[in-house]
PDB file of C-alpha atoms in Angstrom:
ATOM      1  CA  UNK A1428      -0.077  12.877 -24.087  1.00  0.00           C
ATOM      2  CA  UNK A1429       0.178  16.586 -24.980  1.00  0.00           C
ATOM      3  CA  UNK A1430      -1.699  19.421 -23.354  1.00  0.00           C
ATOM      4  CA  UNK A1431      -4.986  20.345 -24.985  1.00  0.00           C
ATOM      5  CA  UNK A1432      -4.860  23.510 -27.075  1.00  0.00           C
ATOM      6  CA  UNK A1433      -6.770  26.565 -25.900  1.00  0.00           C
ATOM      7  CA  UNK A1434      -6.534  30.146 -27.162  1.00  0.00           C
ATOM      8  CA  UNK A1435      -4.391  32.218 -24.844  1.00  0.00           C
ATOM      9  CA  UNK A1436      -6.975  34.955 -24.441  1.00  0.00           C
ATOM     10  CA  UNK A1437     -10.536  35.901 -25.367  1.00  0.00           C
ATOM     11  CA  UNK A1438     -12.477  39.047 -24.647  1.00  0.00           C
ATOM     12  CA  UNK A1439     -16.073  40.167 -24.710  1.00  0.00           C
ATOM     13  CA  UNK A1440     -18.374  42.915 -23.510  1.00  0.00           C
ATOM     14  CA  UNK A1441     -20.984  42.558 -20.793  1.00  0.00           C
ATOM     15  CA  UNK A1442     -24.125  40.936 -22.149  1.00  0.00           C
ATOM     16  CA  UNK A1443     -22.359  39.354 -25.094  1.00  0.00           C
ATOM     17  CA  UNK A1444     -21.637  35.689 -25.667  1.00  0.00           C
ATOM     18  CA  UNK A1445     -18.173  34.217 -25.975  1.00  0.00           C
ATOM     19  CA  UNK A1446     -17.032  30.749 -26.947  1.00  0.00           C
ATOM     20  CA  UNK A1447     -13.794  29.212 -25.709  1.00  0.00           C
ATOM     21  CA  UNK A1448     -12.335  26.307 -27.627  1.00  0.00           C
ATOM     22  CA  UNK A1449     -10.327  23.304 -26.501  1.00  0.00           C
ATOM     23  CA  UNK A1450      -8.692  21.151 -29.154  1.00  0.00           C
ATOM     24  CA  UNK A1451      -7.279  17.725 -28.556  1.00  0.00           C
ATOM     25  CA  UNK A1452      -6.987  14.491 -30.482  1.00  0.00           C
ATOM     26  CA  UNK A1453      -8.906  11.284 -31.013  1.00  0.00           C
ATOM     27  CA  UNK A1454      -7.025   9.915 -28.011  1.00  0.00           C
ATOM     28  CA  UNK A1455      -8.615  12.369 -25.641  1.00  0.00           C
ATOM     29  CA  UNK A1456     -11.294  14.954 -26.507  1.00  0.00           C
ATOM     30  CA  UNK A1457     -12.417  13.178 -29.656  1.00  0.00           C
ATOM     31  CA  UNK A1458     -12.449   9.737 -28.137  1.00  0.00           C
ATOM     32  CA  UNK A1459     -14.510  10.266 -25.000  1.00  0.00           C
ATOM     33  CA  UNK A1460     -17.364  12.372 -23.686  1.00  0.00           C
ATOM     34  CA  UNK A1461     -15.440  13.183 -20.538  1.00  0.00           C
ATOM     35  CA  UNK A1462     -14.528  16.816 -21.072  1.00  0.00           C
ATOM     36  CA  UNK A1463     -14.741  19.203 -18.146  1.00  0.00           C
ATOM     37  CA  UNK A1464     -14.216  22.935 -17.765  1.00  0.00           C
ATOM     38  CA  UNK A1465     -12.839  24.874 -14.810  1.00  0.00           C
ATOM     39  CA  UNK A1466     -12.956  28.536 -13.859  1.00  0.00           C
ATOM     40  CA  UNK A1467     -10.036  29.952 -11.897  1.00  0.00           C
ATOM     41  CA  UNK A1468      -9.578  33.362 -10.346  1.00  0.00           C
ATOM     42  CA  UNK A1469      -6.038  34.547  -9.549  1.00  0.00           C
ATOM     43  CA  UNK A1470      -4.695  32.934  -6.404  1.00  0.00           C
ATOM     44  CA  UNK A1471      -7.690  30.617  -6.064  1.00  0.00           C
ATOM     45  CA  UNK A1472      -8.353  26.958  -6.694  1.00  0.00           C
ATOM     46  CA  UNK A1473     -10.120  25.967  -9.923  1.00  0.00           C
ATOM     47  CA  UNK A1474     -13.884  25.508  -9.812  1.00  0.00           C
ATOM     48  CA  UNK A1475     -15.721  22.888 -11.851  1.00  0.00           C
ATOM     49  CA  UNK A1476     -18.144  24.535 -14.298  1.00  0.00           C
ATOM     50  CA  UNK A1477     -18.954  21.791 -16.830  1.00  0.00           C
ATOM     51  CA  UNK A1478     -18.501  18.011 -16.775  1.00  0.00           C
ATOM     52  CA  UNK A1479     -19.191  15.253 -19.281  1.00  0.00           C
ATOM     53  CA  UNK A1480     -18.957  17.798 -22.133  1.00  0.00           C
ATOM     54  CA  UNK A1481     -22.198  19.634 -21.425  1.00  0.00           C
ATOM     55  CA  UNK A1482     -23.476  19.003 -17.895  1.00  0.00           C
ATOM     56  CA  UNK A1483     -23.508  21.667 -15.198  1.00  0.00           C
ATOM     57  CA  UNK A1484     -22.926  20.964 -11.509  1.00  0.00           C
ATOM     58  CA  UNK A1485     -25.579  22.389  -9.241  1.00  0.00           C
ATOM     59  CA  UNK A1486     -25.031  26.059  -8.580  1.00  0.00           C
ATOM     60  CA  UNK A1487     -23.394  26.861 -11.923  1.00  0.00           C
ATOM     61  CA  UNK A1488     -25.483  29.402 -13.869  1.00  0.00           C
ATOM     62  CA  UNK A1489     -27.116  28.158 -17.057  1.00  0.00           C
ATOM     63  CA  UNK A1490     -25.256  30.945 -18.880  1.00  0.00           C
ATOM     64  CA  UNK A1491     -22.445  28.404 -19.041  1.00  0.00           C
ATOM     65  CA  UNK A1492     -22.837  25.645 -21.609  1.00  0.00           C
ATOM     66  CA  UNK A1493     -20.554  23.074 -23.172  1.00  0.00           C
ATOM     67  CA  UNK A1494     -20.424  21.163 -26.399  1.00  0.00           C
ATOM     68  CA  UNK A1495     -18.102  19.055 -28.512  1.00  0.00           C
ATOM     69  CA  UNK A1496     -17.519  18.423 -32.172  1.00  0.00           C
ATOM     70  CA  UNK A1497     -14.877  15.969 -33.231  1.00  0.00           C
ATOM     71  CA  UNK A1498     -11.636  16.708 -31.421  1.00  0.00           C
ATOM     72  CA  UNK A1499     -12.716  20.165 -30.244  1.00  0.00           C
ATOM     73  CA  UNK A1500     -14.749  20.984 -27.167  1.00  0.00           C
ATOM     74  CA  UNK A1501     -16.259  24.389 -26.527  1.00  0.00           C
ATOM     75  CA  UNK A1502     -17.425  26.396 -23.549  1.00  0.00           C
ATOM     76  CA  UNK A1503     -19.946  29.124 -24.298  1.00  0.00           C
ATOM     77  CA  UNK A1504     -20.720  31.855 -21.816  1.00  0.00           C
ATOM     78  CA  UNK A1505     -23.808  33.865 -22.690  1.00  0.00           C
ATOM     79  CA  UNK A1506     -24.913  37.113 -21.107  1.00  0.00           C
ATOM     80  CA  UNK A1507     -21.314  37.853 -20.124  1.00  0.00           C
ATOM     81  CA  UNK A1508     -20.860  39.415 -16.706  1.00  0.00           C
ATOM     82  CA  UNK A1509     -17.903  41.200 -15.143  1.00  0.00           C
ATOM     83  CA  UNK A1510     -17.548  38.375 -12.626  1.00  0.00           C
ATOM     84  CA  UNK A1511     -16.895  35.937 -15.484  1.00  0.00           C
ATOM     85  CA  UNK A1512     -13.470  37.464 -16.013  1.00  0.00           C
ATOM     86  CA  UNK A1513     -11.146  34.616 -15.080  1.00  0.00           C
ATOM     87  CA  UNK A1514      -8.996  31.873 -16.546  1.00  0.00           C
ATOM     88  CA  UNK A1515     -10.771  28.837 -17.977  1.00  0.00           C
ATOM     89  CA  UNK A1516      -9.223  25.416 -18.357  1.00  0.00           C
ATOM     90  CA  UNK A1517     -10.530  22.367 -20.143  1.00  0.00           C
ATOM     91  CA  UNK A1518      -9.680  18.840 -19.114  1.00  0.00           C
ATOM     92  CA  UNK A1519     -10.247  15.561 -20.897  1.00  0.00           C
ATOM     93  CA  UNK A1520     -10.032  11.888 -20.145  1.00  0.00           C
ATOM     94  CA  UNK A1521      -7.084  10.520 -22.071  1.00  0.00           C
ATOM     95  CA  UNK A1522      -7.696   6.802 -21.707  1.00  0.00           C
ATOM     96  CA  UNK A1523      -6.308   4.311 -19.207  1.00  0.00           C
ATOM     97  CA  UNK A1524      -7.807   6.308 -16.353  1.00  0.00           C
ATOM     98  CA  UNK A1525      -5.481   9.257 -17.039  1.00  0.00           C
ATOM     99  CA  UNK A1526      -6.283  12.922 -17.667  1.00  0.00           C
ATOM    100  CA  UNK A1527      -4.944  15.932 -19.533  1.00  0.00           C
ATOM    101  CA  UNK A1528      -5.559  19.662 -19.114  1.00  0.00           C
ATOM    102  CA  UNK A1529      -5.536  22.463 -21.607  1.00  0.00           C
ATOM    103  CA  UNK A1530      -3.228  25.448 -21.566  1.00  0.00           C
ATOM    104  CA  UNK A1531      -5.983  27.754 -20.340  1.00  0.00           C
ATOM    105  CA  UNK A1532      -7.754  30.813 -21.731  1.00  0.00           C
ATOM    106  CA  UNK A1533      -7.772  34.176 -20.029  1.00  0.00           C
ATOM    107  CA  UNK A1534     -11.214  35.723 -20.447  1.00  0.00           C
ATOM    108  CA  UNK A1535     -11.361  39.501 -20.256  1.00  0.00           C
ATOM    109  CA  UNK A1536     -14.701  41.248 -19.880  1.00  0.00           C
ATOM    110  CA  UNK A1537     -14.284  44.705 -21.344  1.00  0.00           C
TER     111      UNK A1537
ATOM    112  CA  UNK B1343     -19.110  19.022   3.558  1.00  0.00           C
ATOM    113  CA  UNK B1344     -16.372  17.743   1.296  1.00  0.00           C
ATOM    114  CA  UNK B1345     -12.935  19.252   1.798  1.00  0.00           C
ATOM    115  CA  UNK B1346      -9.396  18.530   0.722  1.00  0.00           C
ATOM    116  CA  UNK B1347      -6.369  20.207   2.200  1.00  0.00           C
ATOM    117  CA  UNK B1348      -2.725  20.301   1.224  1.00  0.00           C
ATOM    118  CA  UNK B1349       0.071  21.196   3.673  1.00  0.00           C
ATOM    119  CA  UNK B1350       1.522  24.645   4.092  1.00  0.00           C
ATOM    120  CA  UNK B1351       4.204  26.143   1.829  1.00  0.00           C
ATOM    121  CA  UNK B1352       7.180  23.905   1.257  1.00  0.00           C
ATOM    122  CA  UNK B1353      10.790  24.679   0.438  1.00  0.00           C
ATOM    123  CA  UNK B1354      12.951  21.890  -0.939  1.00  0.00           C
ATOM    124  CA  UNK B1355      16.471  21.864  -2.291  1.00  0.00           C
ATOM    125  CA  UNK B1356      17.373  20.699  -5.787  1.00  0.00           C
ATOM    126  CA  UNK B1357      17.739  16.899  -6.066  1.00  0.00           C
ATOM    127  CA  UNK B1358      15.691  16.365  -2.895  1.00  0.00           C
ATOM    128  CA  UNK B1359      12.434  14.415  -2.761  1.00  0.00           C
ATOM    129  CA  UNK B1360       9.148  16.239  -2.263  1.00  0.00           C
ATOM    130  CA  UNK B1361       6.451  14.607  -0.157  1.00  0.00           C
ATOM    131  CA  UNK B1362       2.971  16.119  -0.117  1.00  0.00           C
ATOM    132  CA  UNK B1363       0.043  14.830   1.920  1.00  0.00           C
ATOM    133  CA  UNK B1364      -3.537  15.600   0.976  1.00  0.00           C
ATOM    134  CA  UNK B1365      -5.950  15.202   3.884  1.00  0.00           C
ATOM    135  CA  UNK B1366      -9.597  14.990   2.954  1.00  0.00           C
ATOM    136  CA  UNK B1367     -12.974  14.692   4.638  1.00  0.00           C
ATOM    137  CA  UNK B1368     -16.594  14.205   3.667  1.00  0.00           C
ATOM    138  CA  UNK B1369     -16.046  11.222   1.387  1.00  0.00           C
ATOM    139  CA  UNK B1370     -14.356   7.847   1.392  1.00  0.00           C
ATOM    140  CA  UNK B1371     -11.590   6.748  -0.928  1.00  0.00           C
ATOM    141  CA  UNK B1372     -12.878   3.218  -0.587  1.00  0.00           C
ATOM    142  CA  UNK B1373     -16.125   4.055  -2.392  1.00  0.00           C
ATOM    143  CA  UNK B1374     -16.357   2.701  -5.927  1.00  0.00           C
ATOM    144  CA  UNK B1375     -15.531   5.289  -8.567  1.00  0.00           C
ATOM    145  CA  UNK B1376     -13.766   7.704  -6.243  1.00  0.00           C
ATOM    146  CA  UNK B1377     -10.240   8.955  -6.762  1.00  0.00           C
ATOM    147  CA  UNK B1378      -7.923  11.716  -5.588  1.00  0.00           C
ATOM    148  CA  UNK B1379      -5.576  13.417  -7.977  1.00  0.00           C
ATOM    149  CA  UNK B1380      -2.706  15.892  -7.890  1.00  0.00           C
ATOM    150  CA  UNK B1381      -2.504  18.812 -10.271  1.00  0.00           C
ATOM    151  CA  UNK B1382       0.144  21.526 -10.287  1.00  0.00           C
ATOM    152  CA  UNK B1383       0.335  25.025 -11.678  1.00  0.00           C
ATOM    153  CA  UNK B1384       3.550  26.876 -12.399  1.00  0.00           C
ATOM    154  CA  UNK B1385       3.402  30.604 -11.602  1.00  0.00           C
ATOM    155  CA  UNK B1386       1.149  32.326 -14.134  1.00  0.00           C
ATOM    156  CA  UNK B1387       0.915  29.091 -16.114  1.00  0.00           C
ATOM    157  CA  UNK B1388      -1.524  26.315 -16.939  1.00  0.00           C
ATOM    158  CA  UNK B1389      -2.799  23.433 -14.858  1.00  0.00           C
ATOM    159  CA  UNK B1390      -0.856  20.208 -15.279  1.00  0.00           C
ATOM    160  CA  UNK B1391      -2.257  16.848 -14.242  1.00  0.00           C
ATOM    161  CA  UNK B1392       0.319  14.806 -12.310  1.00  0.00           C
ATOM    162  CA  UNK B1393      -1.230  11.662 -10.875  1.00  0.00           C
ATOM    163  CA  UNK B1394      -4.394  10.034  -9.564  1.00  0.00           C
ATOM    164  CA  UNK B1395      -5.148   7.135  -7.254  1.00  0.00           C
ATOM    165  CA  UNK B1396      -8.507   5.397  -7.317  1.00  0.00           C
ATOM    166  CA  UNK B1397     -10.577   3.528  -4.749  1.00  0.00           C
ATOM    167  CA  UNK B1398      -9.242   0.188  -5.997  1.00  0.00           C
ATOM    168  CA  UNK B1399      -5.620   1.365  -5.566  1.00  0.00           C
ATOM    169  CA  UNK B1400      -5.217   1.796  -9.309  1.00  0.00           C
ATOM    170  CA  UNK B1401      -2.581   4.500  -9.849  1.00  0.00           C
ATOM    171  CA  UNK B1402      -2.023   6.598 -12.959  1.00  0.00           C
ATOM    172  CA  UNK B1403       0.733   9.069 -13.724  1.00  0.00           C
ATOM    173  CA  UNK B1404       1.493  11.785 -16.212  1.00  0.00           C
ATOM    174  CA  UNK B1405       3.703  10.111 -18.836  1.00  0.00           C
ATOM    175  CA  UNK B1406       6.211  12.967 -18.743  1.00  0.00           C
ATOM    176  CA  UNK B1407       6.734  12.687 -14.955  1.00  0.00           C
ATOM    177  CA  UNK B1408       5.979   9.034 -14.345  1.00  0.00           C
ATOM    178  CA  UNK B1409       9.538   8.090 -13.471  1.00  0.00           C
ATOM    179  CA  UNK B1410       9.644  10.636 -10.641  1.00  0.00           C
ATOM    180  CA  UNK B1411       6.172  10.253  -9.103  1.00  0.00           C
ATOM    181  CA  UNK B1412       4.645   7.889  -6.592  1.00  0.00           C
ATOM    182  CA  UNK B1413       1.102   8.209  -5.261  1.00  0.00           C
ATOM    183  CA  UNK B1414      -0.268   6.236  -2.335  1.00  0.00           C
ATOM    184  CA  UNK B1415      -3.331   6.315  -0.132  1.00  0.00           C
ATOM    185  CA  UNK B1416      -4.165   5.617   3.498  1.00  0.00           C
ATOM    186  CA  UNK B1417      -7.897   5.083   3.515  1.00  0.00           C
ATOM    187  CA  UNK B1418      -8.112   4.851   7.291  1.00  0.00           C
ATOM    188  CA  UNK B1419      -6.481   8.266   7.692  1.00  0.00           C
ATOM    189  CA  UNK B1420      -8.256   9.839   4.681  1.00  0.00           C
ATOM    190  CA  UNK B1421      -4.928  10.821   3.187  1.00  0.00           C
ATOM    191  CA  UNK B1422      -3.259  10.653  -0.207  1.00  0.00           C
ATOM    192  CA  UNK B1423       0.492  11.117  -0.456  1.00  0.00           C
ATOM    193  CA  UNK B1424       2.423  12.239  -3.534  1.00  0.00           C
ATOM    194  CA  UNK B1425       6.189  11.937  -3.711  1.00  0.00           C
ATOM    195  CA  UNK B1426       8.282  13.506  -6.433  1.00  0.00           C
ATOM    196  CA  UNK B1427      11.962  12.696  -6.635  1.00  0.00           C
ATOM    197  CA  UNK B1428      14.920  14.678  -7.939  1.00  0.00           C
ATOM    198  CA  UNK B1429      13.279  18.071  -7.529  1.00  0.00           C
ATOM    199  CA  UNK B1430      14.455  20.918  -9.752  1.00  0.00           C
ATOM    200  CA  UNK B1431      13.747  24.670  -9.697  1.00  0.00           C
ATOM    201  CA  UNK B1432      11.413  24.129 -12.679  1.00  0.00           C
ATOM    202  CA  UNK B1433       9.172  22.146 -10.333  1.00  0.00           C
ATOM    203  CA  UNK B1434       8.417  25.320  -8.390  1.00  0.00           C
ATOM    204  CA  UNK B1435       4.642  25.549  -8.550  1.00  0.00           C
ATOM    205  CA  UNK B1436       1.396  25.443  -6.644  1.00  0.00           C
ATOM    206  CA  UNK B1437       0.286  21.875  -6.073  1.00  0.00           C
ATOM    207  CA  UNK B1438      -3.414  21.036  -5.754  1.00  0.00           C
ATOM    208  CA  UNK B1439      -5.167  17.855  -4.740  1.00  0.00           C
ATOM    209  CA  UNK B1440      -8.709  17.233  -5.937  1.00  0.00           C
ATOM    210  CA  UNK B1441     -11.400  14.588  -5.780  1.00  0.00           C
ATOM    211  CA  UNK B1442     -12.569  12.830  -8.906  1.00  0.00           C
ATOM    212  CA  UNK B1443     -15.457  10.446  -9.378  1.00  0.00           C
ATOM    213  CA  UNK B1444     -15.411   8.324 -12.510  1.00  0.00           C
ATOM    214  CA  UNK B1445     -18.043   6.370 -14.359  1.00  0.00           C
ATOM    215  CA  UNK B1446     -17.497   2.728 -13.469  1.00  0.00           C
ATOM    216  CA  UNK B1447     -19.512  -0.459 -13.510  1.00  0.00           C
ATOM    217  CA  UNK B1448     -22.274   1.205 -15.465  1.00  0.00           C
ATOM    218  CA  UNK B1449     -22.792   3.894 -12.839  1.00  0.00           C
ATOM    219  CA  UNK B1450     -22.536   7.380 -14.276  1.00  0.00           C
ATOM    220  CA  UNK B1451     -20.520   9.886 -12.279  1.00  0.00           C
ATOM    221  CA  UNK B1452     -18.955  13.299 -12.882  1.00  0.00           C
ATOM    222  CA  UNK B1453     -15.723  12.173 -14.541  1.00  0.00           C
ATOM    223  CA  UNK B1454     -14.210  15.441 -13.423  1.00  0.00           C
ATOM    224  CA  UNK B1455     -12.275  16.940 -10.545  1.00  0.00           C
ATOM    225  CA  UNK B1456     -15.222  18.323  -8.612  1.00  0.00           C
ATOM    226  CA  UNK B1457     -13.717  19.468  -5.301  1.00  0.00           C
ATOM    227  CA  UNK B1458     -10.264  21.012  -4.934  1.00  0.00           C
ATOM    228  CA  UNK B1459      -7.957  21.874  -2.080  1.00  0.00           C
ATOM    229  CA  UNK B1460      -6.707  25.431  -1.759  1.00  0.00           C
ATOM    230  CA  UNK B1461      -3.291  24.487  -3.095  1.00  0.00           C
ATOM    231  CA  UNK B1462       0.178  24.672  -1.597  1.00  0.00           C
ATOM    232  CA  UNK B1463       3.181  26.541  -2.911  1.00  0.00           C
ATOM    233  CA  UNK B1464       6.279  24.442  -3.403  1.00  0.00           C
ATOM    234  CA  UNK B1465       9.545  26.271  -3.978  1.00  0.00           C
ATOM    235  CA  UNK B1466      12.670  24.497  -5.156  1.00  0.00           C
ATOM    236  CA  UNK B1467      15.769  26.470  -4.348  1.00  0.00           C
ATOM    237  CA  UNK B1468      19.176  25.950  -2.836  1.00  0.00           C
TER     238      UNK B1468
END
């Protein structure tokens, strides 16, 4: 069970769209539709942004959307805002009621 | 309101055993599909899933740390306890507990860690 692979950093300008990727294997991302995404500000606890690949909890702006193709899940943030600058982590079910996180992506809003 | 809370900062010596208690409110760990997990984060590093215990007392551990971890629950006290043996300075990290609700018995749930504690800093040093 290895950590999911995420790009170390991504950047974008306000108003633009950015897509963060999360690559796993058929044993996790590719095998189940249980991918979630978390936003984390420095010194704070993670916040759930997307669950079950593409669903948003109440209160999360619809600028945040998720998708999956094969072993890679993606988080797209449209209409980028300064407040979106944070670290983003993906997480996937890995079978046998266990879980695995990604290495995280630092999003910079220029 | 659903809350989870870890204890205050902890200092342990190398080779000692760490015991962390997560105290939660606003939900029951006896409800079908509900679990509480532990996740840690090394300074400036990624989240790492450690363990989870479910309503039915099913326990799952990270394969890389399984030999050192034990997770238990006290449903009456709304607490989940994680113990980690043989602590090493590399285990210095912030430890979070979080609720998870999984799809089970045909009932769809979030299948994600939806509510987190604020985290507690654990330092391993002699």
